[in-house]
Amino acid sequence: MTNLAEKKIGETMTETTPKIIPVRRALISVSDKSGVDEFATGLAKNGVELISTGGTAQLLRDAGLSIRDVAEVTGSPEMMDGRVKTLHPNIHGGILADRTRSSHISAMEEHNIPSIDLVVVNLYPFEKTILGGADAPTAIENIDIGGPAMIRAAAKNHQSVGIVTDPEDYDEVLEAISAGGLNLALRKKLAAIAFARTSAYDSAISHWFAQHIGDPLPRRVSLAGKRQATLRYGENPHQSAAFYTSVDLMNGQGAKQDAGLRPGVATARQIQGKELSYNNLNDTDAAYELAGEIAGDRAGVAIIKHANPCGVALGDNLLEAYKKAYQCDPVSAFGGVIAMTQLLNGETAEAISSVFTEVIIAPDADDDAIAVLSRKKNLRLLLAGDLPNPAAEGMVMKPLAGGFLFQSRDSGRINLDALKVVTKRQPTEQEWKDMIFSFQVAKHVKSNAIVYVRDEATVGIGAGQMSRVDSSRIAARKAKDAASAANLHTSLTEGSVVASDAFFPFADGLEAAIEAGATAVIQPGGSIRDEDVIAAADKAGVAMVFTGMRHFRH
């Protein structure tokens, strides 16, 4: 015997479930009115009776359409400032009635309830209201009650009713109605979209309440996103993937207020190039976040490969910063993603175009830069406008088997007043600049992270190693390789500073850095062997600073 729970939705319906339902009557009540007059006009041309409320009804009447008011259907006026208008048996009975059950049909006839074949509803703009900085009373008034109730009712009863929640579905629905009606496959598709919408809406409201009561880690949390692009595949060709945008309503500071999105790949305009892949998007996000971290008075460039920096630098101009960043690891920069802190200009674009690059992301670009890069048809150029604010709070999620981890974004930044020199030698003025820059970069390198910097440019990066001493040695070796490729007689790490994302558990990691030529060290401190590490620094005449802040990145 077949287990009904194993059957697909729709297969458990009765044999009398209609494959195609004609639409004779539609209820339309929308906050987002884009395209609704054209859609309703199309319905009317197909002989569909239109029921509507408030502003939507007036808009449709102004378009020359005949509209029946909800109040006429319910026999009750709208009341309580519009809070109560569609919450009535004559509306919900007409939506929820199962047309395959004679008892439901009899109830409709007995109570004079008109059947509603199509519900077109989108919701009060709660998300937009909150992101606009509304106060609590305004936010609460923008929590829709009747809308979600009608959406869920129509989606539940998709065997008999169509539900439309997104204007982007208007054309497909109108085409189906013009061809005779809504088939079951389309009704199920629309129902799935509808339940996802109400789920996202409730998620936004619950996040706002959690923020409002000061609970960043509530008992229950839900995540919602809207698909922006279906990707060719995921990290590997056998994996499927899509790019979703989401609004962080638990903490929107630093978000792009007109869209509720953090500036970056979600807000960027793609000027040219191939479709972005899963890995492109992941690397570009990492690159632009790092660009936001190092942004300041000087021009900054970050080159990323596999979500790790392979070269980061500041310069008096963008071209200088790019050349310094590229010199750190020219081998890894091949096929990388490049992020800028400033408007991309023509001369910098010319320099970049000589090396194979997957993606460039910048706040903006001038006409010369766009013209130069247009010769590279496959190179993706993204212009994201604002830089992300590295100090903005927010929440991030990481999936695990059976659940996920939820934590606040690493928005920590070192406080100069909190930095503590723990060695006999004080850092020089240039070492201070380089240490601060190196620690900013180390925050964006996978742990264990070691970053060598000289003249506010990375000269060696060790990422993702199981031991910190290995990261120190790998970064130094890569610096020697880069120096060799540039025909330099000394390693790039000679006279550099070094940053560690977490404390040195033993002196060996520091000693490897000193052997590579580092003259100053910045690290969080906090190891039980701190005194041994400090002693090793003093013995070598190296300055060392403790930050008191760790930046693990897994």
XYZ file of C-alpha atoms in Angstrom:
554
model
C 0.000 0.000 0.000
C 1.367 3.433 -0.957
C 2.120 5.803 1.896
C 0.174 8.995 1.142
C 2.877 11.037 2.892
C 5.274 9.959 0.174
C 3.045 11.251 -2.611
C 3.634 14.610 -4.218
C 1.325 17.507 -3.431
C -1.724 17.214 -5.622
C -1.629 13.428 -5.968
C -3.626 13.125 -2.755
C -6.389 15.336 -4.136
C -9.661 13.747 -5.102
C -10.123 12.526 -8.631
C -12.500 15.427 -9.208
C -9.813 18.057 -8.569
C -9.879 20.213 -11.705
C -6.723 20.166 -13.806
C -7.598 23.640 -15.109
C -9.793 26.173 -13.307
C -11.379 29.075 -15.200
C -11.162 32.418 -13.382
C -14.509 34.142 -13.105
C -13.935 36.302 -10.031
C -10.727 37.807 -8.596
C -10.002 39.670 -5.384
C -7.230 42.269 -5.778
C -5.714 44.114 -2.803
C -2.104 45.227 -3.182
C 0.333 47.608 -1.530
C 2.833 47.328 -4.383
C 0.667 48.634 -7.210
C 3.256 48.325 -9.977
C 1.577 46.848 -13.051
C -1.667 46.025 -11.264
C -3.828 48.279 -13.467
C -2.580 46.559 -16.649
C -3.051 43.150 -15.019
C -6.572 43.949 -13.842
C -7.430 45.333 -17.278
C -6.332 42.024 -18.777
C -8.504 40.140 -16.295
C -11.492 42.299 -17.119
C -11.014 41.674 -20.844
C -11.250 37.958 -20.051
C -14.605 38.481 -18.317
C -13.274 38.308 -14.753
C -15.315 40.135 -12.087
C -13.020 42.279 -9.903
C -13.373 42.710 -6.144
C -11.077 45.177 -4.423
C -10.436 47.401 -1.424
C -9.345 50.941 -0.591
C -6.550 52.446 -2.634
C -6.362 49.510 -5.013
C -10.056 49.830 -5.850
C -9.666 53.552 -6.494
C -6.642 53.004 -8.731
C -8.517 50.441 -10.796
C -11.593 52.640 -11.074
C -9.360 55.471 -12.270
C -8.132 53.057 -14.947
C -11.726 52.762 -16.139
C -12.495 49.358 -14.603
C -15.706 48.254 -12.915
C -14.909 47.253 -9.331
C -17.016 45.604 -6.654
C -16.045 46.740 -3.150
C -15.172 44.177 -0.502
C -17.614 45.955 1.807
C -20.412 45.093 -0.646
C -19.423 41.421 -0.544
C -19.156 41.267 3.249
C -22.097 43.542 4.033
C -19.797 45.250 6.546
C -17.885 48.517 6.191
C -14.139 48.766 6.629
C -13.481 49.694 10.257
C -10.760 50.418 12.794
C -8.673 52.433 10.308
C -8.754 49.576 7.830
C -7.570 46.918 10.287
C -10.798 44.992 9.675
C -12.080 44.684 6.119
C -11.357 41.276 4.565
C -11.525 39.207 7.764
C -15.039 37.968 7.056
C -16.674 34.598 6.180
C -17.951 35.979 2.873
C -14.327 36.553 1.817
C -12.595 33.590 3.423
C -15.451 31.233 2.628
C -15.180 32.205 -1.016
C -11.419 31.535 -0.943
C -11.299 28.403 1.236
C -14.263 26.489 -0.158
C -13.180 23.175 -1.655
C -15.091 23.069 -4.930
C -14.901 19.260 -4.993
C -16.943 18.934 -1.784
C -20.691 19.237 -2.082
C -20.981 20.319 1.553
C -18.739 23.316 0.858
C -20.748 24.263 -2.209
C -23.978 23.981 -0.213
C -22.570 26.212 2.526
C -21.633 28.861 -0.059
C -25.140 28.763 -1.514
C -26.832 28.829 1.892
C -24.836 31.859 3.084
C -24.713 33.638 -0.277
C -20.901 33.497 -0.415
C -19.444 34.251 -3.852
C -16.635 31.961 -4.992
C -13.264 33.655 -5.484
C -11.072 31.933 -8.075
C -8.036 34.203 -7.941
C -6.496 36.165 -5.067
C -4.008 38.902 -5.926
C -2.468 40.222 -2.726
C 0.874 41.639 -1.676
C 1.517 42.933 1.774
C 1.936 46.167 3.694
C 5.570 47.239 3.151
C 6.822 46.258 6.587
C 10.450 45.684 5.539
C 10.673 49.007 3.703
C 9.032 50.805 6.630
C 11.544 49.451 9.123
C 14.558 50.156 6.946
C 13.333 53.721 6.584
C 13.792 54.195 10.331
C 10.121 54.149 11.346
C 9.159 54.319 15.012
C 7.482 51.378 16.751
C 3.837 52.517 16.312
C 4.386 53.045 12.574
C 6.086 49.665 12.276
C 3.225 47.919 14.017
C 0.627 49.591 11.787
C 2.516 48.163 8.816
C 2.110 44.588 10.024
C -0.441 43.147 7.618
C -3.034 40.758 9.065
C -5.758 40.339 6.460
C -3.263 40.026 3.599
C -1.328 37.030 4.968
C -4.617 35.394 5.981
C -5.972 35.616 2.426
C -2.665 34.518 0.912
C -2.420 31.461 3.137
C -6.076 30.588 2.578
C -5.734 30.743 -1.202
C -2.424 28.847 -1.173
C -3.860 26.128 1.046
C -6.822 25.793 -1.300
C -4.711 25.847 -4.466
C -6.723 22.896 -5.764
C -9.526 25.395 -6.364
C -7.940 28.868 -6.232
C -4.977 30.713 -7.737
C -2.833 33.019 -5.602
C -0.580 35.785 -6.930
C 1.795 37.607 -4.556
C 4.493 38.902 -6.937
C 3.914 41.346 -9.821
C 6.519 39.371 -11.775
C 3.935 36.551 -12.077
C 1.230 38.758 -13.637
C 2.133 37.994 -17.251
C 2.243 34.219 -16.823
C -1.054 34.162 -14.927
C -2.802 36.428 -17.430
C -1.557 34.299 -20.310
C -2.935 31.160 -18.643
C -6.309 32.772 -17.957
C -6.524 33.953 -21.554
C -5.851 30.377 -22.672
C -8.690 28.966 -20.548
C -7.582 28.953 -16.919
C -4.958 28.061 -14.336
C -3.608 24.521 -14.506
C -2.707 22.561 -11.394
C 1.056 22.839 -11.925
C 0.831 26.623 -12.067
C -1.453 26.779 -9.026
C 1.009 24.698 -7.005
C 3.917 26.869 -8.156
C 2.042 30.027 -7.129
C 1.132 28.463 -3.774
C 4.777 27.674 -3.060
C 5.757 31.267 -3.882
C 2.957 32.527 -1.653
C 3.919 30.503 1.412
C 7.560 31.552 0.952
C 6.414 35.178 0.904
C 4.379 34.946 4.107
C 7.246 33.065 5.728
C 9.698 35.830 4.777
C 7.233 38.461 5.990
C 6.832 36.803 9.373
C 10.607 36.379 9.551
C 11.093 40.117 9.047
C 8.561 40.914 11.762
C 10.065 38.466 14.254
C 13.556 39.854 13.594
C 12.294 43.376 14.193
C 10.674 42.364 17.481
C 13.881 40.608 18.562
C 15.856 43.768 17.842
C 13.212 45.938 19.474
C 13.406 44.003 22.742
C 17.197 43.709 22.581
C 17.432 39.964 21.936
C 19.983 39.324 19.138
C 19.798 35.555 19.674
C 16.080 34.773 20.051
C 14.657 31.376 20.953
C 13.531 30.839 17.368
C 15.024 32.434 14.293
C 14.102 32.144 10.628
C 16.028 33.267 7.568
C 14.564 34.494 4.306
C 15.914 35.513 0.931
C 14.759 36.340 -2.560
C 16.371 34.605 -5.513
C 18.286 37.113 -7.589
C 19.964 34.691 -9.969
C 20.060 30.979 -10.719
C 23.708 30.042 -11.206
C 25.118 27.555 -13.686
C 26.405 25.445 -10.778
C 27.794 25.758 -7.261
C 31.339 25.431 -5.982
C 31.682 22.428 -8.307
C 29.828 21.488 -11.505
C 27.840 18.703 -9.840
C 26.313 21.159 -7.323
C 23.260 23.339 -8.025
C 23.198 26.915 -6.747
C 21.397 30.247 -6.755
C 22.153 33.720 -5.419
C 19.620 35.096 -2.931
C 19.444 38.578 -1.504
C 18.390 39.080 2.088
C 17.693 42.027 4.333
C 19.318 41.984 7.752
C 16.467 43.358 9.823
C 17.966 42.256 13.109
C 20.527 45.000 12.683
C 20.310 47.172 9.633
C 23.034 49.715 10.450
C 25.272 50.277 7.492
C 22.712 48.744 5.121
C 21.914 50.402 1.840
C 18.749 52.059 3.043
C 16.906 52.196 -0.263
C 17.157 48.432 -0.686
C 17.896 47.205 2.820
C 21.002 45.477 1.520
C 24.599 45.725 2.656
C 26.636 47.359 -0.138
C 28.461 44.756 -2.197
C 27.630 42.067 -4.715
C 23.903 42.324 -3.954
C 23.771 46.040 -4.788
C 26.336 46.136 -7.593
C 25.562 46.845 -11.256
C 27.335 44.491 -13.631
C 28.673 46.679 -16.433
C 30.143 43.931 -18.555
C 31.417 40.365 -18.632
C 30.170 36.811 -18.310
C 27.575 35.633 -15.837
C 28.962 35.529 -12.313
C 29.560 32.063 -10.897
C 29.081 30.854 -7.316
C 32.824 31.142 -6.673
C 32.983 34.568 -8.355
C 30.262 35.861 -6.043
C 31.899 34.392 -2.955
C 35.324 35.829 -3.810
C 33.904 39.213 -4.826
C 32.068 39.484 -1.522
C 35.303 38.756 0.360
C 37.189 41.296 -1.753
C 34.711 44.139 -1.274
C 34.394 43.512 2.457
C 38.185 43.844 2.712
C 38.083 47.014 0.595
C 35.628 48.461 3.093
C 37.958 47.488 5.944
C 40.990 49.337 4.547
C 39.164 52.339 3.063
C 40.438 55.725 4.190
C 42.239 58.777 2.898
C 44.617 56.720 0.749
C 43.639 54.586 -2.237
C 43.290 50.881 -1.488
C 43.287 47.691 -3.551
C 42.618 44.095 -2.495
C 43.265 41.067 -4.710
C 41.422 37.897 -3.675
C 41.801 34.256 -4.657
C 39.598 31.524 -3.187
C 38.195 34.014 -0.639
C 41.688 34.773 0.728
C 43.704 37.938 0.046
C 46.814 37.384 -2.055
C 47.739 41.067 -2.143
C 46.446 44.176 -0.367
C 47.904 47.675 -0.385
C 47.368 51.369 0.177
C 48.905 54.015 -2.063
C 48.876 57.703 -2.873
C 46.804 56.773 -5.920
C 44.951 53.716 -7.167
C 47.600 52.659 -9.675
C 50.314 52.696 -7.005
C 48.109 50.686 -4.642
C 47.367 48.116 -7.363
C 51.044 47.654 -8.278
C 52.002 47.177 -4.637
C 49.171 44.688 -4.062
C 50.019 42.730 -7.209
C 53.704 42.473 -6.284
C 52.839 40.545 -3.101
C 51.887 37.366 -4.987
C 51.763 37.706 -8.786
C 51.252 33.973 -9.266
C 48.105 33.812 -7.156
C 46.799 37.116 -8.549
C 46.328 35.421 -11.930
C 42.589 34.772 -12.297
C 41.788 36.689 -9.127
C 39.130 39.159 -8.016
C 40.171 42.781 -7.477
C 38.376 45.282 -5.235
C 38.995 49.027 -5.136
C 38.237 51.561 -2.420
C 37.904 54.407 -4.940
C 36.628 55.152 -8.423
C 38.460 52.998 -10.969
C 40.358 55.141 -13.462
C 41.692 54.421 -16.925
C 45.389 54.055 -16.084
C 44.669 51.538 -13.319
C 42.279 49.637 -15.595
C 45.032 49.531 -18.233
C 47.469 47.980 -15.752
C 44.919 45.417 -14.577
C 43.958 44.453 -18.127
C 47.455 43.094 -18.770
C 46.795 40.259 -16.300
C 43.958 37.713 -16.496
C 41.362 38.820 -13.941
C 37.950 37.291 -13.244
C 36.137 40.188 -11.546
C 36.741 43.839 -10.701
C 34.494 45.531 -8.147
C 34.701 49.216 -7.286
C 32.413 51.959 -5.991
C 32.438 53.462 -9.495
C 34.506 53.720 -12.699
C 35.204 56.533 -15.133
C 34.531 56.338 -18.863
C 38.194 55.662 -19.653
C 38.285 52.637 -17.350
C 35.057 51.238 -18.809
C 36.405 51.697 -22.329
C 39.686 49.942 -21.479
C 37.991 46.976 -19.832
C 35.425 46.617 -22.622
C 38.242 45.007 -24.640
C 38.163 42.125 -22.131
C 34.759 40.686 -22.967
C 34.769 37.993 -20.283
C 36.009 40.165 -17.419
C 33.166 41.089 -15.074
C 33.089 44.720 -13.967
C 30.832 45.487 -10.998
C 30.090 48.950 -9.653
C 28.684 48.772 -6.130
C 28.374 52.408 -5.105
C 28.943 52.621 -1.366
C 31.617 50.617 0.412
C 30.451 48.277 3.200
C 30.871 49.691 6.676
C 33.260 47.343 8.529
C 31.975 48.533 11.898
C 28.297 47.933 11.066
C 26.641 45.369 13.255
C 24.644 42.493 11.833
C 24.131 38.747 12.004
C 25.698 36.001 9.932
C 24.793 32.338 9.556
C 26.824 29.212 8.847
C 25.024 25.938 8.080
C 25.826 22.740 9.947
C 24.372 19.263 9.579
C 20.958 19.491 11.236
C 21.109 23.210 11.940
C 23.173 26.347 11.682
C 25.385 28.657 13.692
C 24.181 32.225 14.150
C 26.479 34.977 15.339
C 27.073 38.699 15.123
C 29.267 39.843 12.249
C 32.920 40.435 13.142
C 32.568 44.206 13.246
C 35.347 44.588 15.791
C 38.051 47.115 14.996
C 41.131 47.779 17.051
C 41.013 50.790 19.327
C 44.308 52.641 19.111
C 44.034 53.657 22.767
C 43.692 49.997 23.742
C 46.868 48.845 21.948
C 49.564 47.844 24.394
C 53.296 47.777 23.669
C 54.622 44.781 25.620
C 58.282 44.819 24.541
C 61.222 46.972 25.516
C 61.403 48.545 22.088
C 58.648 50.891 20.963
C 57.455 50.661 17.339
C 58.517 53.392 14.922
C 55.912 55.642 13.321
C 56.014 53.609 10.082
C 55.772 50.340 11.994
C 52.641 51.629 13.726
C 51.029 52.387 10.357
C 52.012 49.015 8.944
C 50.895 47.088 12.027
C 47.437 48.639 12.021
C 47.076 47.916 8.308
C 48.369 44.352 8.670
C 45.904 43.583 11.456
C 43.036 44.934 9.333
C 44.062 42.557 6.551
C 44.572 39.599 8.914
C 40.906 39.911 9.947
C 39.996 38.849 6.377
C 42.444 35.950 6.043
C 41.388 32.390 6.895
C 42.858 31.177 10.182
C 45.553 30.510 11.089
C 46.476 33.848 9.522
C 49.873 35.521 9.299
C 50.298 38.748 7.331
C 53.597 40.498 6.593
C 53.340 44.185 5.623
C 55.841 46.810 4.532
C 54.943 50.376 3.560
C 51.215 49.612 3.954
C 51.349 46.786 1.442
C 51.188 43.059 2.105
C 54.433 41.298 1.196
C 53.568 37.811 2.451
C 50.327 36.123 3.496
C 49.973 32.733 5.189
C 46.380 31.497 5.292
C 44.352 28.571 6.539
C 47.115 26.466 8.035
C 46.664 24.072 10.922
C 49.614 25.562 12.813
C 50.592 29.209 13.133
C 54.265 28.492 12.597
C 53.419 26.931 9.228
C 51.497 30.076 8.259
C 54.545 32.172 9.215
C 56.894 30.036 7.125
C 54.570 29.741 4.107
C 54.031 33.510 4.006
C 57.807 34.090 4.168
C 58.469 31.535 1.436
C 55.876 33.102 -0.858
C 57.480 36.497 -0.232
C 60.857 35.077 -1.324
C 59.249 33.638 -4.450
C 57.701 37.005 -5.290
C 61.033 38.780 -4.740
C 62.770 36.274 -6.970
C 60.199 36.789 -9.726
C 60.821 40.554 -9.480
C 64.626 40.035 -9.584
C 65.030 41.488 -6.097
C 68.065 40.442 -4.061
C 66.339 40.396 -0.677
C 63.035 38.960 0.498
C 60.085 41.326 0.581
C 59.642 40.519 4.260
C 62.958 42.114 5.232
C 62.076 45.096 7.421
C 58.385 44.236 7.497
C 55.879 44.033 10.330
C 53.823 40.917 10.931
C 50.247 40.464 12.136
C 48.730 37.337 13.617
C 44.952 36.929 13.815
C 45.257 35.135 17.164
C 47.932 34.778 19.815
C 51.155 32.875 19.256
C 50.746 29.745 21.394
C 54.520 29.225 21.345
C 57.484 31.407 20.472
C 58.252 29.354 17.332
C 55.727 31.176 15.133
C 57.176 34.534 16.156
C 60.725 33.255 15.688
C 59.856 32.162 12.136
C 58.593 35.676 11.445
C 61.712 37.253 12.916
C 63.853 34.929 10.811
C 61.934 36.161 7.751
C 62.968 39.739 8.585
C 60.017 41.131 10.579
C 60.935 43.971 12.933
C 57.589 44.503 14.663
C 54.654 42.292 15.579
C 50.963 42.904 16.272
C 48.861 40.134 17.805
C 45.951 39.769 20.242
C 47.947 38.290 23.118
C 46.304 36.141 25.753
C 48.369 32.944 25.581
C 49.581 31.266 28.762
C 53.029 31.525 27.152
C 52.843 35.257 26.399
C 55.911 35.887 28.559
C 57.957 33.421 26.473
C 56.838 35.117 23.264
C 57.615 38.592 24.650
C 61.048 37.381 25.758
C 61.768 36.066 22.249
C 60.773 39.440 20.791
C 62.967 41.336 23.257
C 65.899 39.033 22.552
C 65.633 39.849 18.839
C 65.059 43.588 19.428
C 61.591 43.350 17.889
C 58.704 45.604 18.947
C 55.446 43.850 19.795
C 51.944 45.181 20.373
C 48.942 43.382 21.896
C 45.478 44.288 20.592
C 43.330 42.313 23.035
C 41.059 41.390 20.088
C 41.139 38.144 18.097
C 39.938 37.719 14.497
C 39.499 33.993 13.840
C 37.980 33.361 10.402
C 36.934 29.799 9.610
